[in-house]
XYZ file of C-alpha atoms in Angstrom:
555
model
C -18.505 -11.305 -73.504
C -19.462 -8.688 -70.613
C -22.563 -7.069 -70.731
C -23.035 -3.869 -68.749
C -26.361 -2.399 -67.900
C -27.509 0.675 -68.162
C -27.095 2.099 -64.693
C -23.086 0.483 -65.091
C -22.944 2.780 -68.400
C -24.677 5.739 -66.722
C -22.248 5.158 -63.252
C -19.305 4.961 -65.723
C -19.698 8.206 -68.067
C -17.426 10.878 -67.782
C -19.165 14.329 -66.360
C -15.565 16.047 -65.843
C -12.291 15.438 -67.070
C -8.849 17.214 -66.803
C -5.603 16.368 -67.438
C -2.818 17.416 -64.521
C 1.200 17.515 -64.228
C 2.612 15.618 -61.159
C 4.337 17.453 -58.375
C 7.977 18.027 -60.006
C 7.470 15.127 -62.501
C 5.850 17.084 -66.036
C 6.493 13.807 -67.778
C 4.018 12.071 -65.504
C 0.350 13.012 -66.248
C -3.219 11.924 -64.716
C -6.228 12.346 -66.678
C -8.499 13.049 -63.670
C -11.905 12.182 -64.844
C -15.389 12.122 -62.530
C -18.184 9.683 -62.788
C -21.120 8.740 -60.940
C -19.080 5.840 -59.831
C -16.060 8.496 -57.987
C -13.055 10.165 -59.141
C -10.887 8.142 -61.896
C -7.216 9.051 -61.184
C -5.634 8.098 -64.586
C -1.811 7.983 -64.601
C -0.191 7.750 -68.102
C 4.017 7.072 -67.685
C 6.040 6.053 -70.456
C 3.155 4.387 -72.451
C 2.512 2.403 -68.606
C -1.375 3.462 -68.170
C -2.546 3.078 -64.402
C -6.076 3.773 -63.452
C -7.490 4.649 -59.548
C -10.623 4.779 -58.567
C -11.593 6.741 -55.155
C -15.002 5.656 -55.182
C -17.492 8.336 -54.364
C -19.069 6.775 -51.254
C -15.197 6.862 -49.583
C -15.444 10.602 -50.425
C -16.473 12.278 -47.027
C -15.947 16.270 -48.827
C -14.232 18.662 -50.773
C -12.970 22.728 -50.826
C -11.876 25.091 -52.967
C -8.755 27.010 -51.732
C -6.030 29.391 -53.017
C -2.476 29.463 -51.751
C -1.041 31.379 -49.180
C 2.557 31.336 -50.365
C 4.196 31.301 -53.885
C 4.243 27.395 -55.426
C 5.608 26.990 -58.814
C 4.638 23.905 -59.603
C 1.004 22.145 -60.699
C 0.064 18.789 -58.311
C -2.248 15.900 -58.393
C -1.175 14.070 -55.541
C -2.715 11.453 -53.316
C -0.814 12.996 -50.277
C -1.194 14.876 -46.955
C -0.643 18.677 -47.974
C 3.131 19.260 -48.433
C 5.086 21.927 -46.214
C 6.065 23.502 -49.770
C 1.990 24.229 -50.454
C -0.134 26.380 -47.920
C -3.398 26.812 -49.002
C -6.377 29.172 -46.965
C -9.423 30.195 -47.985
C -10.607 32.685 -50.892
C -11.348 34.858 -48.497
C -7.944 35.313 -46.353
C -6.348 38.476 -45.928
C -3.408 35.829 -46.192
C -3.582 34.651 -49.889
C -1.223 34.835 -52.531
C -2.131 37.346 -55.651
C 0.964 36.378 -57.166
C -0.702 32.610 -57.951
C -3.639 32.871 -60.160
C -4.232 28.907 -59.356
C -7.268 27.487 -57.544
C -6.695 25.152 -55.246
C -9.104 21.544 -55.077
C -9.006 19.653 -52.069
C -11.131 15.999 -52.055
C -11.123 14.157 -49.030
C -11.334 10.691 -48.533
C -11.106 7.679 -46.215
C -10.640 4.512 -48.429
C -10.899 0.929 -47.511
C -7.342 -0.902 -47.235
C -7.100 -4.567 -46.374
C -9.142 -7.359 -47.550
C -9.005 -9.996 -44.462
C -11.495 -8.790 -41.542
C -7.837 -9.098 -39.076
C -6.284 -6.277 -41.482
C -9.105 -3.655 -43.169
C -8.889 -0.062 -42.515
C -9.320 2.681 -43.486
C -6.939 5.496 -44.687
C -7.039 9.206 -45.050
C -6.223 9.912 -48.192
C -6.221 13.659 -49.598
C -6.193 14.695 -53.514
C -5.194 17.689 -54.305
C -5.927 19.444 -57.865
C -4.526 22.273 -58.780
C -6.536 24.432 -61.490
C -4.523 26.922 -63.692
C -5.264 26.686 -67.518
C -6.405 30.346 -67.296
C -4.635 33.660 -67.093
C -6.928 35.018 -64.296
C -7.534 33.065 -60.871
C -11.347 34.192 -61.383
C -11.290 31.787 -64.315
C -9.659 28.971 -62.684
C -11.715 28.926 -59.220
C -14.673 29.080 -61.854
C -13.716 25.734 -63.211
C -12.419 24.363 -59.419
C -16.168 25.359 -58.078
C -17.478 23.581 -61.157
C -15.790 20.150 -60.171
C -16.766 21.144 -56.245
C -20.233 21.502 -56.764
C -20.803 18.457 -59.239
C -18.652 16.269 -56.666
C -21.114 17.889 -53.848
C -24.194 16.717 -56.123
C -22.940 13.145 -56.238
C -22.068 12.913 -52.908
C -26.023 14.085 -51.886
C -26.813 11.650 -54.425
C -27.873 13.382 -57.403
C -27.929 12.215 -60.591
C -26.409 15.037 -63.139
C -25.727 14.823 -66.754
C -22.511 15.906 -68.967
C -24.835 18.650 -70.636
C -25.775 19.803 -67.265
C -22.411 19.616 -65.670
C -21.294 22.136 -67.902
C -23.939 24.652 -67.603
C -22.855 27.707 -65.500
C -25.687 27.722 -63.169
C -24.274 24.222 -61.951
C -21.227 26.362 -59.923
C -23.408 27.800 -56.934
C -22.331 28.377 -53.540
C -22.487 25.098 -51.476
C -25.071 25.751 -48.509
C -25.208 22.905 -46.084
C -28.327 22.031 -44.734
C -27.684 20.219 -42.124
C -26.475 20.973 -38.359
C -25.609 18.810 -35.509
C -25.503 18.801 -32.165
C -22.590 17.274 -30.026
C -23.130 16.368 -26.373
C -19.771 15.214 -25.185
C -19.115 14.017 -21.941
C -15.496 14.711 -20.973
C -15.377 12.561 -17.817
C -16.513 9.465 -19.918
C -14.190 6.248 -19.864
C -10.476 7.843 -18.903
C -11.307 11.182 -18.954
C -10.266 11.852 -22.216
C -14.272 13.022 -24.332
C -13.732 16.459 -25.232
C -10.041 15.301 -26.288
C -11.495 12.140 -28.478
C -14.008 14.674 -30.060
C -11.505 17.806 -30.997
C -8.548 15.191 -32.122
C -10.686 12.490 -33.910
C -14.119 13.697 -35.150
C -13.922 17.438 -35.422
C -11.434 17.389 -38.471
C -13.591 14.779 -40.108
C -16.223 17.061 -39.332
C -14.913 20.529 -40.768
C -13.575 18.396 -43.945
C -16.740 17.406 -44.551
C -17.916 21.107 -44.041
C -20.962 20.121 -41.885
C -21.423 22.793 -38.882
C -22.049 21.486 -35.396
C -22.959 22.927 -32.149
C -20.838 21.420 -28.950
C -22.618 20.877 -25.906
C -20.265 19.355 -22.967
C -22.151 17.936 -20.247
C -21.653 19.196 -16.920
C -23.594 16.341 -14.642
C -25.161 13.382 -14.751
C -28.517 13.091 -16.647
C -26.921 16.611 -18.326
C -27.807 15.175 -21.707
C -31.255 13.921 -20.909
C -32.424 17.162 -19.409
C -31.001 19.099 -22.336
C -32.613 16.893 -24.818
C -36.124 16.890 -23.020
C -35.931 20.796 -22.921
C -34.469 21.886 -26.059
C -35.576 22.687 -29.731
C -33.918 19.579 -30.986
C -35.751 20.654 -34.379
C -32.753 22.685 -35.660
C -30.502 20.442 -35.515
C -30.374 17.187 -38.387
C -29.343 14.725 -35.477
C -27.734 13.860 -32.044
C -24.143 12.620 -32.067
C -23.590 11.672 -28.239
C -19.719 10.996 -27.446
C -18.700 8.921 -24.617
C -20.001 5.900 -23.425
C -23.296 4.258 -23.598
C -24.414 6.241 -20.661
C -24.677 9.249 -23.060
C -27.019 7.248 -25.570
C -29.014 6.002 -22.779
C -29.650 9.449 -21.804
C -30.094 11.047 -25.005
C -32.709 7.889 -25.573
C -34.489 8.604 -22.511
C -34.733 11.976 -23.200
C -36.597 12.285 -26.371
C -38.949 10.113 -24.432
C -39.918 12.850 -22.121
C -41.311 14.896 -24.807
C -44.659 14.735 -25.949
C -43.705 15.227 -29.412
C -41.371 12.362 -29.037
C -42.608 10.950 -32.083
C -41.666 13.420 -34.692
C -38.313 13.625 -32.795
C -37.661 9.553 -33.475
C -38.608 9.968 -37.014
C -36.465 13.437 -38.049
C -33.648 13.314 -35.258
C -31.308 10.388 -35.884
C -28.634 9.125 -32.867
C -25.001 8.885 -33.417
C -22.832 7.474 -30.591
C -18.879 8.349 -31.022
C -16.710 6.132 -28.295
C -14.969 7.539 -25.345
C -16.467 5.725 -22.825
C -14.862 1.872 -21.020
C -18.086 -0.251 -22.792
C -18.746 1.181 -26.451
C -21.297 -1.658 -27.047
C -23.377 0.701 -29.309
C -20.530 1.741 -31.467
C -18.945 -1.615 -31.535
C -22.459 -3.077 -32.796
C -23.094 -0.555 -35.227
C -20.003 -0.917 -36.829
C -20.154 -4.916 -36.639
C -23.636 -4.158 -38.184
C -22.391 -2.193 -41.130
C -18.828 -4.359 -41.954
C -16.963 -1.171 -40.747
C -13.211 -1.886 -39.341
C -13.233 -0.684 -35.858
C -9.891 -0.966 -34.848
C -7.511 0.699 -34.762
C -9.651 3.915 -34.988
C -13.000 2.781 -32.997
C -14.005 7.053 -33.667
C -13.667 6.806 -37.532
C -17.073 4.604 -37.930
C -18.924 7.549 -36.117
C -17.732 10.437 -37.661
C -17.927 8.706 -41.395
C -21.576 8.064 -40.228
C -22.045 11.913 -39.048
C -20.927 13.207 -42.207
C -23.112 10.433 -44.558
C -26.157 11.100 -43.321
C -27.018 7.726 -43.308
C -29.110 6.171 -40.695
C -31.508 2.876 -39.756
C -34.296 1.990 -37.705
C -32.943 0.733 -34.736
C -34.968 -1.215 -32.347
C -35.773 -0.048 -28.664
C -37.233 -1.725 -25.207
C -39.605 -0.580 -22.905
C -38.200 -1.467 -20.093
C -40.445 -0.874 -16.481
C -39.547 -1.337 -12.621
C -41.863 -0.868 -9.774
C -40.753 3.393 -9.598
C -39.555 4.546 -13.492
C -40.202 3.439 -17.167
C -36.972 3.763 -19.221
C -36.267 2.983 -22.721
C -33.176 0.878 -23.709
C -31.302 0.382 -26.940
C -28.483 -2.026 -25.350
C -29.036 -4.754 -22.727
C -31.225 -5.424 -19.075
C -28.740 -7.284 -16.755
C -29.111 -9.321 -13.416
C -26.529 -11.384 -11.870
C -22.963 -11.680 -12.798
C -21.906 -8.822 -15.548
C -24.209 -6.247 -13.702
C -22.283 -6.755 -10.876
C -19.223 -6.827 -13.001
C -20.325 -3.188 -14.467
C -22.014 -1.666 -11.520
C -18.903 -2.718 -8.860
C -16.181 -2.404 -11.238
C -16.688 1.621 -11.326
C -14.108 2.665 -8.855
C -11.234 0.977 -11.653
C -13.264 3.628 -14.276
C -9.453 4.970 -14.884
C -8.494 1.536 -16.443
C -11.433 1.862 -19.000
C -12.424 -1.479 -20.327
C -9.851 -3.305 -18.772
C -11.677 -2.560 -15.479
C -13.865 -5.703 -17.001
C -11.489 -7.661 -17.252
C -9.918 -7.232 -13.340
C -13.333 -7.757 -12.089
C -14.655 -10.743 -14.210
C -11.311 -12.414 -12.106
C -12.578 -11.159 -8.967
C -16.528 -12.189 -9.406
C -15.671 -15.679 -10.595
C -13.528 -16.439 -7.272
C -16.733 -15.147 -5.185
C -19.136 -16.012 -7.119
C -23.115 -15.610 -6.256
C -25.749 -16.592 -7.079
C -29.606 -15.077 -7.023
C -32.785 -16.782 -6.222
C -35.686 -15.718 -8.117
C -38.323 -16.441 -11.533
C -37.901 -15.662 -14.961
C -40.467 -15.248 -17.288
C -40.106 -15.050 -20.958
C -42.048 -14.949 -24.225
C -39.366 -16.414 -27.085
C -39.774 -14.971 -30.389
C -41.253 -17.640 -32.067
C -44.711 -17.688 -29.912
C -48.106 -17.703 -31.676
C -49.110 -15.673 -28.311
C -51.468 -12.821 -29.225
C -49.064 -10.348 -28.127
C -47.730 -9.013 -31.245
C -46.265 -6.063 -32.567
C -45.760 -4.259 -35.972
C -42.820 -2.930 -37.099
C -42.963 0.923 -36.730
C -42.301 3.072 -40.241
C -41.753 5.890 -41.214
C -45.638 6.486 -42.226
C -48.759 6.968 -39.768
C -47.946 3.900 -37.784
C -45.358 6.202 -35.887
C -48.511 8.229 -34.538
C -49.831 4.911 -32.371
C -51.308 6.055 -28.742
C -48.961 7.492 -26.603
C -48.670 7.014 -22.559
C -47.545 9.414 -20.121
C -46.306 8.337 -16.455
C -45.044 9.571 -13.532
C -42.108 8.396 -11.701
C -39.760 8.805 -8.088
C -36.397 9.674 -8.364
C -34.819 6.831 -10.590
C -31.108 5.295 -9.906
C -29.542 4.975 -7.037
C -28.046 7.870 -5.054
C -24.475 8.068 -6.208
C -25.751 8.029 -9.238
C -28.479 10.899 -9.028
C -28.254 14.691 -8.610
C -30.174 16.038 -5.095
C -32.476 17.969 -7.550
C -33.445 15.520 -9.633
C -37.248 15.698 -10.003
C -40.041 13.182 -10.791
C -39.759 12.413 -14.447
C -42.879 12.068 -16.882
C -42.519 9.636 -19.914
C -44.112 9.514 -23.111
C -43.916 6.887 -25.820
C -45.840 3.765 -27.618
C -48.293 2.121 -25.480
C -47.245 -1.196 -23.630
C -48.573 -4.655 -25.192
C -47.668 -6.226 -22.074
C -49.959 -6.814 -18.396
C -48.587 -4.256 -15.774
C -45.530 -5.026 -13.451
C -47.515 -6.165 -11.069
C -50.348 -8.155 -12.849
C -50.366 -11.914 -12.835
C -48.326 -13.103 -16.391
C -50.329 -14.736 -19.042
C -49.131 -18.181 -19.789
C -45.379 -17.500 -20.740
C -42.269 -19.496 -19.849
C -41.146 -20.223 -16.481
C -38.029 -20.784 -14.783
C -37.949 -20.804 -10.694
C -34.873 -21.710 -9.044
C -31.479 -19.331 -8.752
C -29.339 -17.842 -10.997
C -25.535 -17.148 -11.854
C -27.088 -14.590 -14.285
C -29.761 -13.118 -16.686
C -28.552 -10.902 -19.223
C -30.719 -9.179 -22.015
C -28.901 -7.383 -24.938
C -30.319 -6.431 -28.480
C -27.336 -5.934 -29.948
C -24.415 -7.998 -31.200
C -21.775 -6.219 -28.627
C -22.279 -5.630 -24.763
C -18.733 -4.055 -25.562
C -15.725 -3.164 -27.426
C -14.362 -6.872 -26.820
C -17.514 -8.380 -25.900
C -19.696 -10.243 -28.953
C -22.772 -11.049 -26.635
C -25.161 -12.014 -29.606
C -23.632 -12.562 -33.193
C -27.079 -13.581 -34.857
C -28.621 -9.955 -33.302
C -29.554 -6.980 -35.727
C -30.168 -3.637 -35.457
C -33.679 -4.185 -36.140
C -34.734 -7.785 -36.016
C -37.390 -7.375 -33.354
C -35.963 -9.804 -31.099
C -34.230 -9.506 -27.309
C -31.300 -12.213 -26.610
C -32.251 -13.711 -23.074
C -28.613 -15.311 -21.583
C -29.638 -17.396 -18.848
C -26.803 -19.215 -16.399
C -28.465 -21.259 -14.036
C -26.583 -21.516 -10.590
C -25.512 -25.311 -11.381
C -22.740 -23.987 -13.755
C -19.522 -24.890 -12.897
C -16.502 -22.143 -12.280
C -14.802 -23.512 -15.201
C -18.307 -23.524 -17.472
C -18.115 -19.876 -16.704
C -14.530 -19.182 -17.355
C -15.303 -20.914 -20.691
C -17.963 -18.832 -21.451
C -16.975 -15.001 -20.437
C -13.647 -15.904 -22.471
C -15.786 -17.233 -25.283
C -17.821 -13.540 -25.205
C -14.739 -12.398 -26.845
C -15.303 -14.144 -30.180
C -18.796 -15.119 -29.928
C -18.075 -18.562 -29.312
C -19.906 -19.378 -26.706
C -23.309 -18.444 -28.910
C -22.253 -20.738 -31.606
C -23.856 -24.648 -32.103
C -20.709 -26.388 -31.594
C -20.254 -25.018 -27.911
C -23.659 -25.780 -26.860
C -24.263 -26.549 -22.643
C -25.606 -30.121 -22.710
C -26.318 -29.381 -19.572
C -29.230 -26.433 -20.221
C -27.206 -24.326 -17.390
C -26.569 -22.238 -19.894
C -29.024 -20.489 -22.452
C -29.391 -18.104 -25.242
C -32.811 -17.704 -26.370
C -34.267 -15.405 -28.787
C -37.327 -13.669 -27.175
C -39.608 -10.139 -27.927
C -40.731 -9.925 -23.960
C -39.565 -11.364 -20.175
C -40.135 -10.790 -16.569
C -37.820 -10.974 -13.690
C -39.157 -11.401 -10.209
C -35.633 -11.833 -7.930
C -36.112 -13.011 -4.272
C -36.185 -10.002 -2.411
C -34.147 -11.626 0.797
C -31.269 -10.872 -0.817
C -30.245 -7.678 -2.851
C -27.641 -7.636 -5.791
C -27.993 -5.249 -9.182
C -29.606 -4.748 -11.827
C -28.671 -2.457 -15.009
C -30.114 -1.154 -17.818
C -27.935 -0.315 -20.797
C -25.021 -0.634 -17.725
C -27.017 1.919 -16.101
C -27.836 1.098 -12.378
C -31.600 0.910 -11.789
C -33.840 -0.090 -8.251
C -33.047 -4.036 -7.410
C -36.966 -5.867 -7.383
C -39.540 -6.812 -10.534
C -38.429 -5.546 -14.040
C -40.005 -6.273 -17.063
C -39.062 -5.564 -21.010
C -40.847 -5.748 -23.957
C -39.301 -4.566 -27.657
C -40.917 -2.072 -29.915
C -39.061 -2.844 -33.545
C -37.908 0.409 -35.208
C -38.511 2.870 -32.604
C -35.631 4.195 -32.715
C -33.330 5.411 -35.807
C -29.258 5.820 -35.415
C -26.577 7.091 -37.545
C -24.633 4.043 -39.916
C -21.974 4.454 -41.870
């Protein structure tokens, strides 16, 4: 015997219910019925009773429409709109008087696939058409009374049947929120402002949430327009393109002294156009959200939720800047990868791939120390995680800084840059280290990330989270072989190479769960050094994690 509780009974009770004809078929029927739970689609066929279930968190939005040509017959279909049926607005100079129906339009984007190899998701639109009345006035009445109480769910609202049915339920729909797109249309192949119009604008205007487009027209575009604009009136920051968009968008809340109310009301939402994607790929990974084959749909389902988490963030300091970082701190091997790799930008993240090949047959190595605090120390450097509450409000710093990046990279005007944010829990760059971990002697590579993907293709840490508080320190030590690496950058593919079984008995190769480290590289020689794939100064870099600092959009 099942037992249901209360909040299943509650989920489950019918608010609405209608019963509607089938496209051309009047002797098939669905009783259409909404719940807390979604929208029942109820088929009854010869005695053969069917039920569907679009459940409401796959419902993205919703509008009421009339039709702009004649269309004799009533619909309930699960179907892109039909050539036969055009529908515009109630206010078009283009409807059709002659059709007293109103005109229901749910949108949704439903899971498909059980096996991780085969889930998507697919857009799937339900159309109800409303004509029991003699007058369209009458009809739309009842159409705006399903819109609004499917609006209510959505926000997550908990309504009643006597409520449902009240008139002052049907109100105009007034969206509160607003975002603000900064695109960058030069990002990975070229193709931002196309990714954005093509893929997340229709999700967008189906979810009838209004957005301001901003594209960027230089580099560090983003971060100056963030630093220097009312960011207020806007309900978050969707940045499309790569992670050099985030990174920028990051850095610039972090020039504002009221940086802190901006990291607590302003969520971050990264849609991919750019040859790395690590973000997007991690949030998605993070959520159990299918990212192929449409790596854009995670994003825009997560612009149109609302939804967002803490995300962590790392101070991250050379001897000339302080940035803040939300993806990785590289030296060695993939920075040069990433850094030298740029002039194949045209063969977005396959440029990786060429030049992983190229590095391996001339491989270097780096002389230098590495300093690290792993996340299980009793040290007395500890941190907190940082709420919502008063804990936000900790003591602030300010510094000034030269010209950061290199000089490709940076715009002749480029000025001095102040920085705000928590205060450090770590000695300066240039004081003497408490007693932490040491390793002296050279390097293939030491790689930082905080997330689970340094890329599309490219599972770096499968035990990280969003918000665990901890930095994944990959150390290669310049005694691994050629064919050590090859085993390892192919293993970054599945994860593999993090994983017990595939362990380096040799300790040339390490992945160790820290909250600070220190690298001092042997200034003799020069190399790179990147910061969310960002190139920064090569000489002593430190990072230390704040936990929760930052919040991003999730789907």
């Amino acid at each position: 015997m099942e037992i249901k509780t209360s909040e299943e009974t509650n989920q489950n009770k019918t608010l609405l219910e209608e019963t509607f004809y089938v496209l051309s078929k009047k002797k098939n029927t669905f009783k259409v019925r909404l719940t807390q739970k979604g929208l029942h689609l109820i088929r009854d066929n010869d005695d053969n009773i069917k039920e569907q279930i679009i459940q409401l968190k796959d419902i993205i939005g919703c509008q009421c429409l009339r039709s702009k040509k004649r269309a004799r017959h009533c619909t309930c279909q699960s179907l892109p709109r039909s050539d036969s049926l055009q529908v515009v607005e109630e206010n078009s100079t283009d409807l059709d008087d002659s059709d007293i129906s109103a005109y229901l339009y749910v949108y949704a984007y439903i899971l498909q696939g059980t096996k991780e190899a085969n889930k998507k998701r697919e857009r799937t639109i339900i159309t109800l058409r409303f004509r029991s009345f003699d007058k369209y006035e009458d009809n739309n009445k009842e159409a705006q009374r399903w819109r609004c109480v499917l609006k209510k769910l959505m926000k997550g609202e908990t309504l009643t049947s006597s409520l449902v049915n009240q008139n002052s339920i049907i109100t105009r729909h007034r969206e509160t929120r607003r975002l603000l797109i900064l695109c960058n249309p030069k990002s990975g192949a070229g193709k931002g402002k196309q990714i954005f119009q093509q893929k997340v604008a229709p999700v967008l205007n189906e979810a009838e949430i209004p957005y301001d487009l901003y594209l960027t027209k230089h580099y560090n575009f983003a971060r100056d327009f963030v630093r220097s604009s009312n960011v207020f009136q806007w309900t978050g920051i969707i940045g499309v393109g790569g992670d050099g968009i985030i990174y920028e968008i990051i850095n610039g809340i972090f020039e504002r002294p009221d940086w802190s109310d901006v990291v607590k009301s302003v969520p971050i939402g990264v849609v991919p156009g750019g040859s790395g994607n690590g973000l997007a790929r991690s949030i998605a990974h993070h959520a159990d959200e299918p990212y192929l084959p449409s790596p854009t749909l995670p994003a825009a389902l997560a612009a149109v939720r609302g939804y967002s988490e803490p995300m962590d963030l790392v101070r991250v300091e050379t001897l000339s800047q302080i940035v803040y970082s939300f993806l990785s701190v590289g030296w060695g091997l993939l920075s040069d990868i990433d850094i030298e790799s740029e002039r194949l930008r045209l063969l977005g993240g396959t440029r990786f791939t060429v030049w992983s090949v190229a590095r391996l047959i001339g491989l270097r190595s780096y002389k230098g120390k590495l300093w690290y605090l792993p996340s299980s120390s009793s040290s007395s450097y500890s941190q907190s995680p940082i709420n919502e509450g008063s804990s936000m409000d900790f003591p602030s710093e300010v510094h000034l800084e030269t010209d950061e990046g290199d000089g490709d990279n940076v715009d002749s005007g480029d000025r001095p840059r102040r920085m705000y944010g928590p205060s450090p829990q770590l000695p300066s760059l240039t004081s003497v280290l408490p007693d932490w971990k040491c390793i002296d002697g050279r390097f293939v590579m030491v790689h930082a990330s905080y997330q689970t993907h340094l890329g599309e293709d490219c599972l770096f840490a499968p035990e990280a989270r969003l918000n665990d508080g901890r930095i994944w320190l990959l150390i290669v030590k310049h005694g691994a072989s050629r064919s050590q690496l090859l085993q390892f950058l192919l293993g970054l593919t599945t994860g593999a190479h993090a994983s017990s079984e595939n362990k380096d008995p040799t300790g040339n190769i390490e992945l160790i769960p820290v909250i600070a480290f220190r690298i001092e590289p042997d200034m003799a020689h020069t190399g790179y050094m990147t910061v969310d794939g960002e190139h920064v100064e090569y000489g002593p870099i430190q990072a230390e994690i704040f936990p929760e600092l930052g919040r991003v959009m999730v789907p």
